[in-house]
mmCIF file of C-alpha atoms and ligand atoms in Angstrom:
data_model
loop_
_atom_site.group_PDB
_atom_site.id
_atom_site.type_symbol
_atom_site.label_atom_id
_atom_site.label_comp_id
_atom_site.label_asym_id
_atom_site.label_seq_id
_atom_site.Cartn_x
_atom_site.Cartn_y
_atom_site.Cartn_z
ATOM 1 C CA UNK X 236 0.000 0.000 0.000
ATOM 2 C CA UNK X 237 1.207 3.238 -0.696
ATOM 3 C CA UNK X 238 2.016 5.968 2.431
ATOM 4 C CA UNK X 239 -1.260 7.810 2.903
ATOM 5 C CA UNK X 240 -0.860 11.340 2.420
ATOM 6 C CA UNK X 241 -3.053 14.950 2.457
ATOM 7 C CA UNK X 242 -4.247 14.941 -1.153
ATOM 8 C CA UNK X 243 -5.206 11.409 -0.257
ATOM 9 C CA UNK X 244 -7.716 12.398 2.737
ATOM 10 C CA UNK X 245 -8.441 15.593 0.527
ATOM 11 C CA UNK X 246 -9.851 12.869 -1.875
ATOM 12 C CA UNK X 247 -11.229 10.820 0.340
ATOM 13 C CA UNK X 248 -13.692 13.426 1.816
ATOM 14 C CA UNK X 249 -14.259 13.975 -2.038
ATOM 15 C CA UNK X 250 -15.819 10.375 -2.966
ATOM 16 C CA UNK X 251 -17.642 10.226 0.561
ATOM 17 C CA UNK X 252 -15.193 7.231 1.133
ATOM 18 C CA UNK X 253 -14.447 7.466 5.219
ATOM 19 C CA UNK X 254 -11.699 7.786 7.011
ATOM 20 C CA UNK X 255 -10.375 5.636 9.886
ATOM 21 C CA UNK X 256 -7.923 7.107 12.746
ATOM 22 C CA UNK X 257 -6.817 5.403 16.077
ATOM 23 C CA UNK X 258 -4.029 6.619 18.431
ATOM 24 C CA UNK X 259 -1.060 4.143 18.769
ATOM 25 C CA UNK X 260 1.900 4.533 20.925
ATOM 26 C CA UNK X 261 4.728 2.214 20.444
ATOM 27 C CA UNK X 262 6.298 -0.377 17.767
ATOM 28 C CA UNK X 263 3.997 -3.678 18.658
ATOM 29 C CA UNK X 264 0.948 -1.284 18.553
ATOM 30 C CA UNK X 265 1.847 0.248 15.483
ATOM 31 C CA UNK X 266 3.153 -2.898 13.387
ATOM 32 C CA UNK X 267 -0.521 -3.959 14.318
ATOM 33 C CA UNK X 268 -2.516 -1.032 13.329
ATOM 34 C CA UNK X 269 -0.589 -0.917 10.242
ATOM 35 C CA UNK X 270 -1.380 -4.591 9.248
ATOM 36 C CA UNK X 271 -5.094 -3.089 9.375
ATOM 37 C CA UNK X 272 -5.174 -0.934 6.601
ATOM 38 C CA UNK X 273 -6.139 2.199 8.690
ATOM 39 C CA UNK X 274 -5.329 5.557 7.330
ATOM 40 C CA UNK X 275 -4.069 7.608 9.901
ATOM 41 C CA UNK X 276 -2.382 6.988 13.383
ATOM 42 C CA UNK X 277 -2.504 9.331 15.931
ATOM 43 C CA UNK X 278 0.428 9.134 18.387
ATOM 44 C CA UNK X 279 -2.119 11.250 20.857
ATOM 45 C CA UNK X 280 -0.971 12.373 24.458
ATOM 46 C CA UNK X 281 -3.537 9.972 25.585
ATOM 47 C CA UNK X 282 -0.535 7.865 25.859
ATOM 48 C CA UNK X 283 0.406 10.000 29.169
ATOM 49 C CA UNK X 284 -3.045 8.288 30.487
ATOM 50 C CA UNK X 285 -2.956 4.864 28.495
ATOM 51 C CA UNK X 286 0.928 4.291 28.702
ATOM 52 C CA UNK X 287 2.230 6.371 31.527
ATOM 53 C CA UNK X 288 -0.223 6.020 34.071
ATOM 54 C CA UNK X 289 -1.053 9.656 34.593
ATOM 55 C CA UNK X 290 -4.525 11.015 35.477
ATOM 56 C CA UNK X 291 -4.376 13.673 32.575
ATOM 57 C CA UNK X 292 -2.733 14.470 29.737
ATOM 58 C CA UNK X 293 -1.158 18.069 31.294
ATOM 59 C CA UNK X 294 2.243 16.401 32.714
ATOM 60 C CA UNK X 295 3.194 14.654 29.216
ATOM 61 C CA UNK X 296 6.746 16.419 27.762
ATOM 62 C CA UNK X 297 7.792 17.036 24.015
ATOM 63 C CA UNK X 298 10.215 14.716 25.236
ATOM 64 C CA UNK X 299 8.041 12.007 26.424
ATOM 65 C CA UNK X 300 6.282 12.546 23.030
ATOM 66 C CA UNK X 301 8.981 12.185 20.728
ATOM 67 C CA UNK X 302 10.376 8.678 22.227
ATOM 68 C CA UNK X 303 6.464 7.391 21.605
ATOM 69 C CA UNK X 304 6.609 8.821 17.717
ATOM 70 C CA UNK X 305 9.946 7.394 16.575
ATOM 71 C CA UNK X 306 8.775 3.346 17.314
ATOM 72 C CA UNK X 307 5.479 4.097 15.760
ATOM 73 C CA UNK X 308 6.945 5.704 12.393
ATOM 74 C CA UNK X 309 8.947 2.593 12.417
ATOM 75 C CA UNK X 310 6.132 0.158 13.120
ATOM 76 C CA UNK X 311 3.941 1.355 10.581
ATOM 77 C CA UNK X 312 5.436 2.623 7.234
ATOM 78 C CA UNK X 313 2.061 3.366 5.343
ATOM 79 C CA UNK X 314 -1.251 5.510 7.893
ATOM 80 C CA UNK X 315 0.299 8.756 8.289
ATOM 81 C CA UNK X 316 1.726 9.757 11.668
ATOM 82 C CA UNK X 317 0.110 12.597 13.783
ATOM 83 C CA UNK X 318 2.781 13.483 16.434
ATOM 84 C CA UNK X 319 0.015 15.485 19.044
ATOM 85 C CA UNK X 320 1.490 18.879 20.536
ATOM 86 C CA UNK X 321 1.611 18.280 24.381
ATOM 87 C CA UNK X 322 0.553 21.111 26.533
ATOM 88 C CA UNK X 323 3.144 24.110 27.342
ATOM 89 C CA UNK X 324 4.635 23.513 24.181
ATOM 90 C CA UNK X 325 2.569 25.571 22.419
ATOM 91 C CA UNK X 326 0.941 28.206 24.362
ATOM 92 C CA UNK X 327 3.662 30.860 25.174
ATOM 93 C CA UNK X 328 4.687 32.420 21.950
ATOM 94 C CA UNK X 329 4.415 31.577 17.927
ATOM 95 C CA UNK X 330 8.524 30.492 17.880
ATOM 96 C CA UNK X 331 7.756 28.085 20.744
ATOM 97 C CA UNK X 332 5.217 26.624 18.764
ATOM 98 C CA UNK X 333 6.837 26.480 15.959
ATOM 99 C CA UNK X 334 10.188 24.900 17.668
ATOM 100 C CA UNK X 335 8.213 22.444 19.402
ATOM 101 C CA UNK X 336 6.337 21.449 16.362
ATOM 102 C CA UNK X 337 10.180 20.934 14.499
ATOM 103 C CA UNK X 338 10.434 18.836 16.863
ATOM 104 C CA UNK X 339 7.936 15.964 16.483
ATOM 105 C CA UNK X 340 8.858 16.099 12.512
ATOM 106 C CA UNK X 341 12.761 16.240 12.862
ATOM 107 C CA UNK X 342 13.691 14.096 16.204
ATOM 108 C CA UNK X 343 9.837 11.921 16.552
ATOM 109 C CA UNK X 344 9.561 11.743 12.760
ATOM 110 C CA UNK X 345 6.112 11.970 12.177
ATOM 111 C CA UNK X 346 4.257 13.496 9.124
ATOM 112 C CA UNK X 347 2.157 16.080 10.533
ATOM 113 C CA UNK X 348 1.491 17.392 14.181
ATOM 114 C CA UNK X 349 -2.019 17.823 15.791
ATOM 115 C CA UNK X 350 -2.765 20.952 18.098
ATOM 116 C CA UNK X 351 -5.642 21.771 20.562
ATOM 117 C CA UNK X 352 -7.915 24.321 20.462
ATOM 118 C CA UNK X 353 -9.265 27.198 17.521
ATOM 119 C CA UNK X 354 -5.964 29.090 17.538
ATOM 120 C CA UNK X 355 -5.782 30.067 13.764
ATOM 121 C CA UNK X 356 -2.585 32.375 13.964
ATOM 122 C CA UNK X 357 -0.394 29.713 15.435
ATOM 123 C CA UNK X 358 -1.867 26.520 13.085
ATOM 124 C CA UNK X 359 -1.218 29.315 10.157
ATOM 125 C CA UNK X 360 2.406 30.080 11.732
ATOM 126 C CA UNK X 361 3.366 26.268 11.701
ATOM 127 C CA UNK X 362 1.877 25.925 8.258
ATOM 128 C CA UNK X 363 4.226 28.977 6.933
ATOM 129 C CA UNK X 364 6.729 27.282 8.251
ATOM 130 C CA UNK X 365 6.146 23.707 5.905
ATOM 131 C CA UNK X 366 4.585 21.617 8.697
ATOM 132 C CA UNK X 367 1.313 20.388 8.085
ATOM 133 C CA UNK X 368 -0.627 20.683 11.054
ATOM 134 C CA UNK X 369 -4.185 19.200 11.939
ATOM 135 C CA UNK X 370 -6.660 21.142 14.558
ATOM 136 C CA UNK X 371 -8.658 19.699 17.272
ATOM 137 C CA UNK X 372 -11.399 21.265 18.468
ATOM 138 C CA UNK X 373 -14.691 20.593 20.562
ATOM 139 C CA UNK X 374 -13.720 19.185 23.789
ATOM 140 C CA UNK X 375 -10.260 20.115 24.146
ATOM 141 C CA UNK X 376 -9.031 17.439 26.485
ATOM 142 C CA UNK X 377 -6.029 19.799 27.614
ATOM 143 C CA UNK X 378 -7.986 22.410 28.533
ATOM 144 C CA UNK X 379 -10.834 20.776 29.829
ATOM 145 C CA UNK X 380 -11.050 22.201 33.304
ATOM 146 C CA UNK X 381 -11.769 25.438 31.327
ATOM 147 C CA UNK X 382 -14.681 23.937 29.563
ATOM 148 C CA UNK X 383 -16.137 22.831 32.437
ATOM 149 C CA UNK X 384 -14.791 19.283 32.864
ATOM 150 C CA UNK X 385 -14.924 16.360 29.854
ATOM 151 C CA UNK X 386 -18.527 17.802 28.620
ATOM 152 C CA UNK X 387 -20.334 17.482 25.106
ATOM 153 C CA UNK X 388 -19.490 21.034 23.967
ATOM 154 C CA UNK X 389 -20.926 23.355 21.669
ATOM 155 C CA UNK X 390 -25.285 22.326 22.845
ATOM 156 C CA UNK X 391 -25.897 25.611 22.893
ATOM 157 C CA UNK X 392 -26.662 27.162 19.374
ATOM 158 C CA UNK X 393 -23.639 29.833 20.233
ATOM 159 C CA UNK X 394 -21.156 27.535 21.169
ATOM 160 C CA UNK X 395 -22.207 25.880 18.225
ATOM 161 C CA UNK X 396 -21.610 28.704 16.191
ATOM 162 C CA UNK X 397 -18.496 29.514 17.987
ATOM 163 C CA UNK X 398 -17.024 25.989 16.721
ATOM 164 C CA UNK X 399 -18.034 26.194 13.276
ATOM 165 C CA UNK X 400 -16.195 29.812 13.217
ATOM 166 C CA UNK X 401 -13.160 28.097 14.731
ATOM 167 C CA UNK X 402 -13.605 25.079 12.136
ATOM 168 C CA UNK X 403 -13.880 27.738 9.417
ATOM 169 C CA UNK X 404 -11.141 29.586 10.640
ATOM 170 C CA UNK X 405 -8.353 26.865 11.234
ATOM 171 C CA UNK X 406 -9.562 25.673 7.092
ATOM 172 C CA UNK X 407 -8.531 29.427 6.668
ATOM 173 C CA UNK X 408 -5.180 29.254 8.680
ATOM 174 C CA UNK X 409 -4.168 26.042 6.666
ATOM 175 C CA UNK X 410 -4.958 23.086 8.791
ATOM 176 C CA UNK X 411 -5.296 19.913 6.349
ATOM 177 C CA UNK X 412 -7.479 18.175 8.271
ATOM 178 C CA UNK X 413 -9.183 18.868 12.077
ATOM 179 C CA UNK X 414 -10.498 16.540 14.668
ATOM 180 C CA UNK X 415 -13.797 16.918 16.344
ATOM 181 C CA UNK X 416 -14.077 15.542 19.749
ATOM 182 C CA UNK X 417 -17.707 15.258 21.742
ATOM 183 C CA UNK X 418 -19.918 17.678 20.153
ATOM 184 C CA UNK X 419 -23.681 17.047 18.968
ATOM 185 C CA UNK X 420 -24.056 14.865 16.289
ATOM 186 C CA UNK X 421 -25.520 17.941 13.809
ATOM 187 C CA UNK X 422 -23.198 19.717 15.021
ATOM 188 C CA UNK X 423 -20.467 17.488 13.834
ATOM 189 C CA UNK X 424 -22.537 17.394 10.317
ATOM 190 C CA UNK X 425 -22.236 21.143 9.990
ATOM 191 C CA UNK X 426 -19.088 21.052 10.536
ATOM 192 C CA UNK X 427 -18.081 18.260 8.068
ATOM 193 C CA UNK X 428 -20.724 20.142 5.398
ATOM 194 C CA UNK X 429 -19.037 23.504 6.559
ATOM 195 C CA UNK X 430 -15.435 23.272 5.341
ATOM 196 C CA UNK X 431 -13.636 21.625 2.290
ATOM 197 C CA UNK X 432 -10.881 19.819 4.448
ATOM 198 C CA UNK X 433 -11.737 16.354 6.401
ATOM 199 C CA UNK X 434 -13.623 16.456 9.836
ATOM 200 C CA UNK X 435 -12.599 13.539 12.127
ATOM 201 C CA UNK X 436 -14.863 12.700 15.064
ATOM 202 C CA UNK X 437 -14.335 11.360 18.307
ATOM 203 C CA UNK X 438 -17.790 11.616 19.971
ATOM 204 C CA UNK X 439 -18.841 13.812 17.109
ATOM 205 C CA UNK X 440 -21.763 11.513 15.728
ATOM 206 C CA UNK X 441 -22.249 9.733 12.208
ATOM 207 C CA UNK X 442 -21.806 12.547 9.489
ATOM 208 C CA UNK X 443 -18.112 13.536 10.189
ATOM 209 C CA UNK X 444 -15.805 12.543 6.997
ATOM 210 C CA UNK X 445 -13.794 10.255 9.406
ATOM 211 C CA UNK X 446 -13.798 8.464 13.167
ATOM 212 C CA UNK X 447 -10.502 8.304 15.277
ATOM 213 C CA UNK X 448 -10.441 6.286 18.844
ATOM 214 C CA UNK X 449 -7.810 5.439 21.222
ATOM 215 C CA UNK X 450 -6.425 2.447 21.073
ATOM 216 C CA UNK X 451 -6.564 1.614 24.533
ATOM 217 C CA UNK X 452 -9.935 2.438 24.762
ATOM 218 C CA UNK X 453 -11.378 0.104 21.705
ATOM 219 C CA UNK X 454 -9.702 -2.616 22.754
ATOM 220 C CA UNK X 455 -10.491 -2.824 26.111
ATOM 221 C CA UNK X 456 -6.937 -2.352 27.334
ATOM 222 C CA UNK X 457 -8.007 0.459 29.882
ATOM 223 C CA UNK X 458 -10.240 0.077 32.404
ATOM 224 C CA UNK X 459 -10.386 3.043 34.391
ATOM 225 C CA UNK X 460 -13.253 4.847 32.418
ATOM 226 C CA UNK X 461 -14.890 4.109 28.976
ATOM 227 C CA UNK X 462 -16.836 7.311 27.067
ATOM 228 C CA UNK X 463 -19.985 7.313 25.934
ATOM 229 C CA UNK X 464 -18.713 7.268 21.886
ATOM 230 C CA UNK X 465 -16.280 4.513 22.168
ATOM 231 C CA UNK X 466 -17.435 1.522 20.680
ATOM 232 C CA UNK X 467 -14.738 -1.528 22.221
ATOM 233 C CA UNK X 468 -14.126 -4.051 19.296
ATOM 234 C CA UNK X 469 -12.408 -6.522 21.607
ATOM 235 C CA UNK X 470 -11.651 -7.076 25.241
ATOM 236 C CA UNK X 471 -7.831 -8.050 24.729
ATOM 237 C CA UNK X 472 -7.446 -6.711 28.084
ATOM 238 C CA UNK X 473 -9.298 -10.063 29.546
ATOM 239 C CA UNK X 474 -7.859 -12.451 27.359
ATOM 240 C CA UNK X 475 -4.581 -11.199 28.483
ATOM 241 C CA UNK X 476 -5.164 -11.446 32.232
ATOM 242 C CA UNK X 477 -6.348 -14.965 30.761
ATOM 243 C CA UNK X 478 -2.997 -15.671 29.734
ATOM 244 C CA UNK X 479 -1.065 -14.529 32.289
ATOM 245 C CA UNK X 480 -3.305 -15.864 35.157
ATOM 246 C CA UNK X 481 -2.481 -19.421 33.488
ATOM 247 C CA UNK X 482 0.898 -18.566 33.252
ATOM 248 C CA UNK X 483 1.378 -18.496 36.358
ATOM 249 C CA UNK X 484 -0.764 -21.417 37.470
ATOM 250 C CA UNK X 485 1.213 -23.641 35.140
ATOM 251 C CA UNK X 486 4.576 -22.342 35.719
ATOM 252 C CA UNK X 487 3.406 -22.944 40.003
ATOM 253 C CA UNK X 488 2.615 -26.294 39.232
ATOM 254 C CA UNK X 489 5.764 -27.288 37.339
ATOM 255 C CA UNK X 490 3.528 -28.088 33.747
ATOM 256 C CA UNK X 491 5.547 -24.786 32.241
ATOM 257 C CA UNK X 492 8.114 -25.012 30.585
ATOM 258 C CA UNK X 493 7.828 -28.761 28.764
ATOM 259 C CA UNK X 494 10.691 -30.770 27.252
ATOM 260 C CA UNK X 495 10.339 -29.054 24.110
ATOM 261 C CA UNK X 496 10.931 -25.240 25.710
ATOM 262 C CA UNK X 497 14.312 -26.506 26.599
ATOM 263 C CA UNK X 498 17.719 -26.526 24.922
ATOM 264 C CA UNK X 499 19.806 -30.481 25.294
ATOM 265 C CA UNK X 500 23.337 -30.499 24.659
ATOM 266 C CA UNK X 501 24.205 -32.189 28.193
ATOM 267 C CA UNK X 502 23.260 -34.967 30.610
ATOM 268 C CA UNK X 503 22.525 -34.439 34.484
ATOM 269 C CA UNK X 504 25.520 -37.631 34.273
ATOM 270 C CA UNK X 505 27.592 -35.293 32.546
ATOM 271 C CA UNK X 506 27.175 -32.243 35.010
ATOM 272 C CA UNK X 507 27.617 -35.229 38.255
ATOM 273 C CA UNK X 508 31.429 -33.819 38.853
ATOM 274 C CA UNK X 509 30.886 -29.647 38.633
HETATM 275 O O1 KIV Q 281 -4.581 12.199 22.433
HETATM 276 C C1 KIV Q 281 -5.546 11.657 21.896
HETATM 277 O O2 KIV Q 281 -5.741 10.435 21.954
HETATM 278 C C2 KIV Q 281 -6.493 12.494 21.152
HETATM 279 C C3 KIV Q 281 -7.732 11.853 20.644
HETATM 280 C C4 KIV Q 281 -8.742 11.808 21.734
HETATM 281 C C5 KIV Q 281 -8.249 12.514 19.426
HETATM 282 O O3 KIV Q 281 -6.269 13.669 20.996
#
């Protein structure tokens, strides 16, 4: 398969034909999700929850970031890469932006970067600056205490407004693509019907021109919470508990490992003298 690109997605949206995202976060993970034929991977700072243990997604460096890009890109040659802009390294000035954003592509590297929130004059900065750059907007996961907590945003018919402006605007700035998290489900229509570039959902209803979950999430690998919008496709996370659990039972009881786990070559008679 060839690696998908822009103009790809760009014609994707075109034909209708949908597009699939899911986060991914290390070489195993990848090397899977690339065996599936999905188009795009998102190496999201979800991992700072799903990997790392961490109750947010706040705490996550650029450098925690880039080691999770560079085994993905490796792992799966043809989805393209999102390397996700972690909080902080973003938000003080345009040059920090931009420097943090060289740095997913040149040390991670990944093929685009996705940022939080309807900030049009940094997305167009990073775009001026040859990086292609995706937007996220709805709930805004790193921001969320100012939203008022992980809440279905945008019910009322101005905050609706408010994110098809920012939609509009981010098309305008140069984003190639922009993810829609937990919004109303016409509200993720309007948005898809609003702007010429590809609207992926996450809790964003049917109409959007793609769907991305975590990885995690889908394949019931994390058990602390599960959203409303996440559909799980497998519970891997039981059958591996399964495993383990007998595992250990056989390895107590002496049935693991069996003659054919282990390597001959010499006789206990042999040894009798050491
Ligand atoms: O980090 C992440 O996994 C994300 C998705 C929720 C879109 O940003």
């Amino acid at each position: 398969m060839a690696k998908v690109t822009i103009q790809k997605l760009k014609e994707m949206k075109q034909k209708g034909e949908k597009i699939s995202m899911v986060t991914a976060y290390d070489y195993a993970q990848a090397v899977l999700v690339e065996k599936s034929g999905i188009e795009i991977i998102l190496v999201g700072d979800s991992l700072a929850m799903t990997m790392l243990g961490d109750e947010g997604t706040v705490r996550l460096t650029t450098e925690e970031m880039i080691a999770h890009i560079k085994p993905v890109v490796k792992g799966a040659p043809t989805p393209m890469i999102v390397g996700d802009m972690v909080f902080g390294s973003y938000n003080e000035s345009i040059s920090q932006a931009i420097r943090s954003a060289n740095r997913l592509m040149k040390e991670g590297g990944c093929d685009v970067i996705k940022l939080e929130g309807g900030r049009p004059e940094v997305v167009s900065a990073i775009v001026e600056a040859g990086i292609p750059v995706q937007g996220h907007i709805g709930l805004t996961p790193q921001t969320a205490s100012m939203l008022g907590g992980f809440k279905v945003q945008g019910k009322s018919l101005e905050a609706a407004q408010r994110i098809i402006d920012e939609a509009k605007a981010l098309e305008e700035a140069g984003a190639f693509s922009i993810v829609v998290e937990c919004v109303p489900e016409e509200l993720g229509r309007a948005i898809t019907e609003a702007v010429s570039i590809p609207i992926i959902g996450i809790g964003a209803g049917r109409y959007c021109d793609g769907q991305v979950l975590v990885f995690h999430d889908m394949l019931g690998l994390f058990d602390k919470f599960l959203p409303k919008f996440v559909k799980q496709y497998a519970q891997i996370g039981d059958e591996i508990v399964k495993a383990l659990s007998t595992y250990k039972e056989e390895v107590r009881q002496g049935v693991f490992p069996e003659e054919k786990h282990t390597f001959g070559g010499l006789s206990r008679e042999d040894l009798k003298d050491l």
